Short mmCIF file of C-alpha atoms in Angstrom, two decimals:
data_model
loop_
_atom_site.label_atom_id
_atom_site.label_comp_id
_atom_site.label_asym_id
_atom_site.label_seq_id
_atom_site.Cartn_x
_atom_site.Cartn_y
_atom_site.Cartn_z
CA MET B 216 30.09 2.41 -3.89
CA PHE B 217 26.66 1.03 -3.17
CA GLY B 218 25.45 -2.54 -3.20
CA TRP B 219 21.91 -3.83 -3.22
CA SER B 220 20.25 -6.78 -1.57
CA ALA B 221 16.66 -7.92 -1.94
CA SER B 222 14.37 -9.78 0.41
CA ALA B 223 10.85 -11.28 0.19
CA ARG B 224 9.22 -12.50 -2.99
CA TRP B 225 7.44 -10.76 -5.77
CA SER B 226 3.72 -10.84 -5.25
CA ARG B 227 1.69 -12.11 -8.16
CA LEU B 228 -1.80 -11.19 -6.93
CA VAL B 229 -3.70 -8.23 -5.60
CA LEU B 230 -6.57 -9.07 -3.26
CA VAL B 231 -9.83 -7.31 -2.48
CA ALA B 232 -11.94 -8.64 0.40
CA LEU B 233 -15.19 -7.38 1.88
CA MET B 234 -18.11 -8.50 4.02
CA LEU B 235 -21.85 -8.13 3.45
CA ALA B 236 -24.50 -8.40 6.15
CA ALA B 237 -28.24 -8.74 5.49
CA THR B 238 -30.74 -7.87 8.22
CA PHE B 239 -34.22 -9.40 8.40
CA PRO B 240 -37.05 -8.40 10.73
CA ILE B 241 -38.53 -11.18 12.86
CA ALA B 242 -41.67 -11.06 14.90
CA ALA B 243 -43.54 -13.49 17.11
CA ASN B 244 -46.43 -11.11 17.66
CA ALA B 245 -47.41 -7.50 17.12
CA GLU B 246 -45.62 -6.34 20.26
CA ASP B 247 -42.36 -7.97 19.17
CA HIS B 248 -42.74 -6.45 15.71
CA HIS B 249 -42.91 -2.94 17.13
CA MET B 250 -39.85 -3.64 19.24
CA GLY B 251 -37.90 -4.12 16.02
CA ARG B 252 -36.44 -7.58 16.59
CA THR B 253 -34.07 -8.55 13.78
CA ILE B 254 -31.75 -11.31 12.69
CA THR B 255 -28.59 -10.70 10.69
CA VAL B 256 -26.71 -13.08 8.42
CA SER B 257 -23.32 -12.27 6.94
CA ALA B 258 -20.93 -13.51 4.30
CA SER B 259 -17.54 -12.51 2.94
CA GLY B 260 -16.21 -12.41 -0.58
CA THR B 261 -12.80 -12.01 -2.16
CA ALA B 262 -11.41 -11.33 -5.61
CA THR B 263 -7.85 -11.51 -6.89
CA ALA B 264 -6.10 -10.22 -9.98
CA MET B 265 -2.65 -9.93 -11.49
CA PRO B 266 -1.09 -6.51 -10.78
CA ASP B 267 -0.61 -4.26 -13.76
CA SER B 268 1.51 -1.49 -12.25
CA ALA B 269 3.94 -0.85 -9.42
CA ARG B 270 5.13 1.97 -7.19
CA ILE B 271 8.74 2.23 -6.12
CA GLU B 272 10.03 4.51 -3.39
CA THR B 273 13.59 5.64 -3.99
CA GLY B 274 15.75 8.50 -2.87
CA VAL B 275 19.15 10.05 -2.49
CA VAL B 276 21.12 10.78 0.69
CA SER B 277 23.83 13.43 0.34
CA GLU B 278 26.33 14.56 2.97
CA ALA B 279 28.51 17.67 3.12
CA ALA B 280 30.27 19.94 5.58
CA THR B 281 27.58 22.63 5.30
CA ALA B 282 23.80 22.46 4.99
CA ARG B 283 23.93 24.47 1.78
CA ASP B 284 26.39 22.08 0.14
CA ALA B 285 24.40 19.02 1.27
CA VAL B 286 21.18 20.40 -0.24
CA SER B 287 22.97 21.47 -3.42
CA ALA B 288 24.53 18.03 -3.90
CA ASN B 289 21.20 16.37 -3.21
CA ASN B 290 19.33 18.55 -5.69
CA ALA B 291 21.90 17.77 -8.38
CA ALA B 292 21.67 14.02 -7.73
CA MET B 293 17.86 14.04 -7.77
CA ALA B 294 17.78 16.07 -10.98
CA LYS B 295 20.06 13.50 -12.62
CA LEU B 296 17.84 10.67 -11.35
CA ILE B 297 14.67 12.26 -12.70
CA VAL B 298 16.22 12.90 -16.11
CA GLY B 299 17.30 9.27 -16.25
CA LEU B 300 13.83 8.03 -15.32
CA LYS B 301 12.23 10.17 -17.99
CA GLY B 302 14.67 8.63 -20.43
CA ASN B 303 13.25 5.23 -19.43
CA GLY B 304 9.75 6.31 -20.35
CA ILE B 305 8.57 7.39 -16.89
CA GLU B 306 6.31 10.43 -17.29
CA PRO B 307 6.73 13.48 -15.00
CA LYS B 308 3.27 12.91 -13.50
CA ASP B 309 4.47 9.50 -12.28
CA ILE B 310 7.39 10.97 -10.31
CA GLN B 311 6.23 12.49 -7.02
CA THR B 312 8.35 13.85 -4.17
CA THR B 313 7.21 12.25 -0.92
CA ASN B 314 9.82 13.36 1.60
CA PHE B 315 12.66 15.81 2.06
CA ASN B 316 14.78 16.11 5.17
CA LEU B 317 17.88 18.03 6.20
CA SER B 318 19.57 17.07 9.46
CA PRO B 319 22.91 17.72 11.18
CA ARG B 320 25.53 15.01 11.44
CA TYR B 321 27.21 14.69 14.83
CA THR B 322 30.52 13.42 16.10
CA ASN B 323 31.32 12.45 19.69
CA PRO B 324 34.54 14.00 21.06
CA ALA B 325 36.93 11.57 22.76
CA ASP B 326 37.18 13.85 25.80
CA GLY B 327 33.56 13.29 26.75
CA ASN B 328 32.33 16.74 25.73
CA PRO B 329 28.89 17.15 24.15
CA PRO B 330 28.50 15.99 20.54
CA LEU B 331 29.59 18.43 17.85
CA ILE B 332 28.07 19.08 14.44
CA ASP B 333 30.58 18.01 11.80
CA GLY B 334 28.35 18.11 8.73
CA TYR B 335 24.84 17.83 7.32
CA GLN B 336 22.79 15.13 5.62
CA ALA B 337 20.09 15.86 3.04
CA PHE B 338 17.56 13.18 2.12
CA ASN B 339 15.12 13.41 -0.78
CA GLN B 340 12.62 10.64 -1.55
CA VAL B 341 10.34 10.20 -4.55
CA GLU B 342 7.66 7.68 -5.48
CA ILE B 343 7.85 6.29 -9.01
CA HIS B 344 4.71 4.87 -10.61
CA VAL B 345 5.78 2.21 -13.11
CA ARG B 346 2.81 1.50 -15.36
CA ASN B 347 4.61 -1.17 -17.39
CA LEU B 348 5.75 -4.02 -15.13
CA ASP B 349 8.22 -5.17 -17.78
CA LYS B 350 10.22 -2.01 -17.05
CA ILE B 351 10.78 -2.62 -13.33
CA GLY B 352 14.19 -4.21 -13.87
CA GLU B 353 15.28 -1.34 -16.12
CA VAL B 354 14.07 1.25 -13.63
CA LEU B 355 15.86 -0.40 -10.70
CA ASP B 356 19.04 -0.65 -12.75
CA LYS B 357 18.71 3.04 -13.59
CA PHE B 358 18.52 3.86 -9.87
CA VAL B 359 21.87 2.18 -9.28
CA THR B 360 23.71 3.53 -12.32
CA ILE B 361 22.52 7.11 -11.79
CA GLY B 362 23.33 7.20 -8.08
CA ALA B 363 20.19 6.58 -6.03
CA ASN B 364 21.31 5.10 -2.71
CA GLN B 365 17.93 4.41 -1.12
CA VAL B 366 15.23 2.05 -2.41
CA ASN B 367 12.62 1.46 0.28
CA GLY B 368 10.29 -1.01 -1.41
CA ILE B 369 8.05 -1.91 -4.32
CA SER B 370 4.27 -2.15 -4.10
CA PHE B 371 2.02 -3.71 -6.72
CA GLU B 372 -1.38 -2.42 -7.76
CA VAL B 373 -4.26 -3.03 -10.13
CA SER B 374 -5.96 -0.31 -12.10
CA ASN B 375 -9.38 -1.99 -12.20
CA VAL B 376 -10.11 -1.75 -8.45
CA GLN B 377 -13.83 -1.15 -9.08
CA THR B 378 -14.08 -4.34 -11.14
CA LEU B 379 -12.35 -6.29 -8.38
CA SER B 380 -14.63 -4.81 -5.72
CA ASP B 381 -17.73 -5.75 -7.71
CA ALA B 382 -16.41 -9.29 -8.14
CA ALA B 383 -15.85 -9.51 -4.37
CA ARG B 384 -19.43 -8.32 -3.78
CA LYS B 385 -20.79 -11.00 -6.07
CA ASP B 386 -18.65 -13.57 -4.30
CA ALA B 387 -20.00 -12.45 -0.93
CA VAL B 388 -23.58 -12.80 -2.17
CA ALA B 389 -22.80 -16.26 -3.53
CA ASN B 390 -21.31 -17.23 -0.16
CA ALA B 391 -24.30 -16.00 1.83
CA PRO B 392 -26.01 -18.63 4.00
CA PRO B 393 -29.05 -20.23 2.32
CA PRO B 394 -32.44 -18.72 3.28
CA HIS B 395 -33.46 -21.81 5.22
CA ARG B 396 -30.69 -21.16 7.75
CA ALA B 397 -32.26 -17.84 8.78
CA GLU B 398 -35.62 -19.59 8.83
CA LEU B 399 -34.20 -22.22 11.21
CA TYR B 400 -33.03 -19.52 13.62
CA THR B 401 -36.34 -17.70 13.56
CA ALA B 402 -38.29 -20.95 13.97
CA ALA B 403 -36.18 -21.81 17.01
CA ALA B 404 -37.09 -18.40 18.43
CA ASP B 405 -40.78 -19.06 17.68
CA ALA B 406 -40.82 -16.17 15.21
CA LYS B 407 -41.32 -15.49 11.54
CA ILE B 408 -38.87 -14.01 9.08
CA GLY B 409 -39.75 -10.99 7.00
CA LYS B 410 -38.24 -9.35 3.94
CA VAL B 411 -34.68 -8.06 3.85
CA MET B 412 -34.53 -4.72 5.66
CA ALA B 413 -30.98 -3.74 4.72
CA ILE B 414 -27.76 -5.02 3.20
CA ASN B 415 -24.66 -3.47 4.73
CA GLU B 416 -21.17 -3.61 3.32
CA GLY B 417 -18.30 -3.46 5.75
CA GLY B 418 -15.01 -4.96 6.75
CA SER B 419 -13.48 -4.25 3.36
CA ASN B 420 -9.73 -3.92 3.45
CA GLY B 421 -9.62 -2.69 -0.13
CA PRO B 422 -6.93 -3.80 -2.52
CA ARG B 423 -3.87 -5.03 -0.66
CA ARG B 424 -0.65 -3.53 -1.93
CA TYR B 425 2.05 -6.16 -1.79
CA PHE B 426 5.63 -5.16 -1.19
CA LYS B 427 9.05 -6.36 -2.14
CA SER B 428 11.78 -4.95 0.07
CA VAL B 429 14.93 -3.72 -1.62
CA ARG B 430 17.70 -2.37 0.54
CA GLY B 431 20.72 -0.30 -0.41
CA ALA B 432 23.83 -0.45 1.74
CA ALA B 433 27.06 1.49 1.49
CA MET B 434 30.21 -0.61 1.17
CA ALA B 435 33.89 0.27 1.23
CA GLU B 436 35.70 0.44 -2.08
#
């Protein structure tokens, strides 16, 4: 049978962070102006939101004496899993295969001879997009009851990434140093500040996908 253990905590927020930098020309005289002397000020902004969907990576490991039997057993188990997920309201477009692997299983002879192949292991992994967070518990329970023996983690997302990014931009502008600070720097350099030449956006890490680790472990009956 298979047992499950969970670690880490559910994340309640998704974060977007970015940095804006504004560049001003400064000149003490005509020669300096042509040299293109500039001063740059920067600020960062963040925005957070409650996640409204999640992605779960799950899969099935099947073992058999032959490669053909391992793949056949794995295909049957995955088909059963997908049917069960559809029964829980997960649409086909939200079930994507992300990995498939077939590898030999070895045994080490007691006489010290080279390892021998004594079977094969097939692994199939899919990513499930759960658009209703209230269904996460049902989906995880379905994994266990149907026979999935691998759950690699849960990541949380927000659908309104553009809205979050715009809020982070506004926050960065609000956090920008006051104009007099740039004026102080230019005055100390015996120069004058001009109009904004450019505003650059960089350092954005985009929306952070937070994970909850869920591990499946085989146990003796």
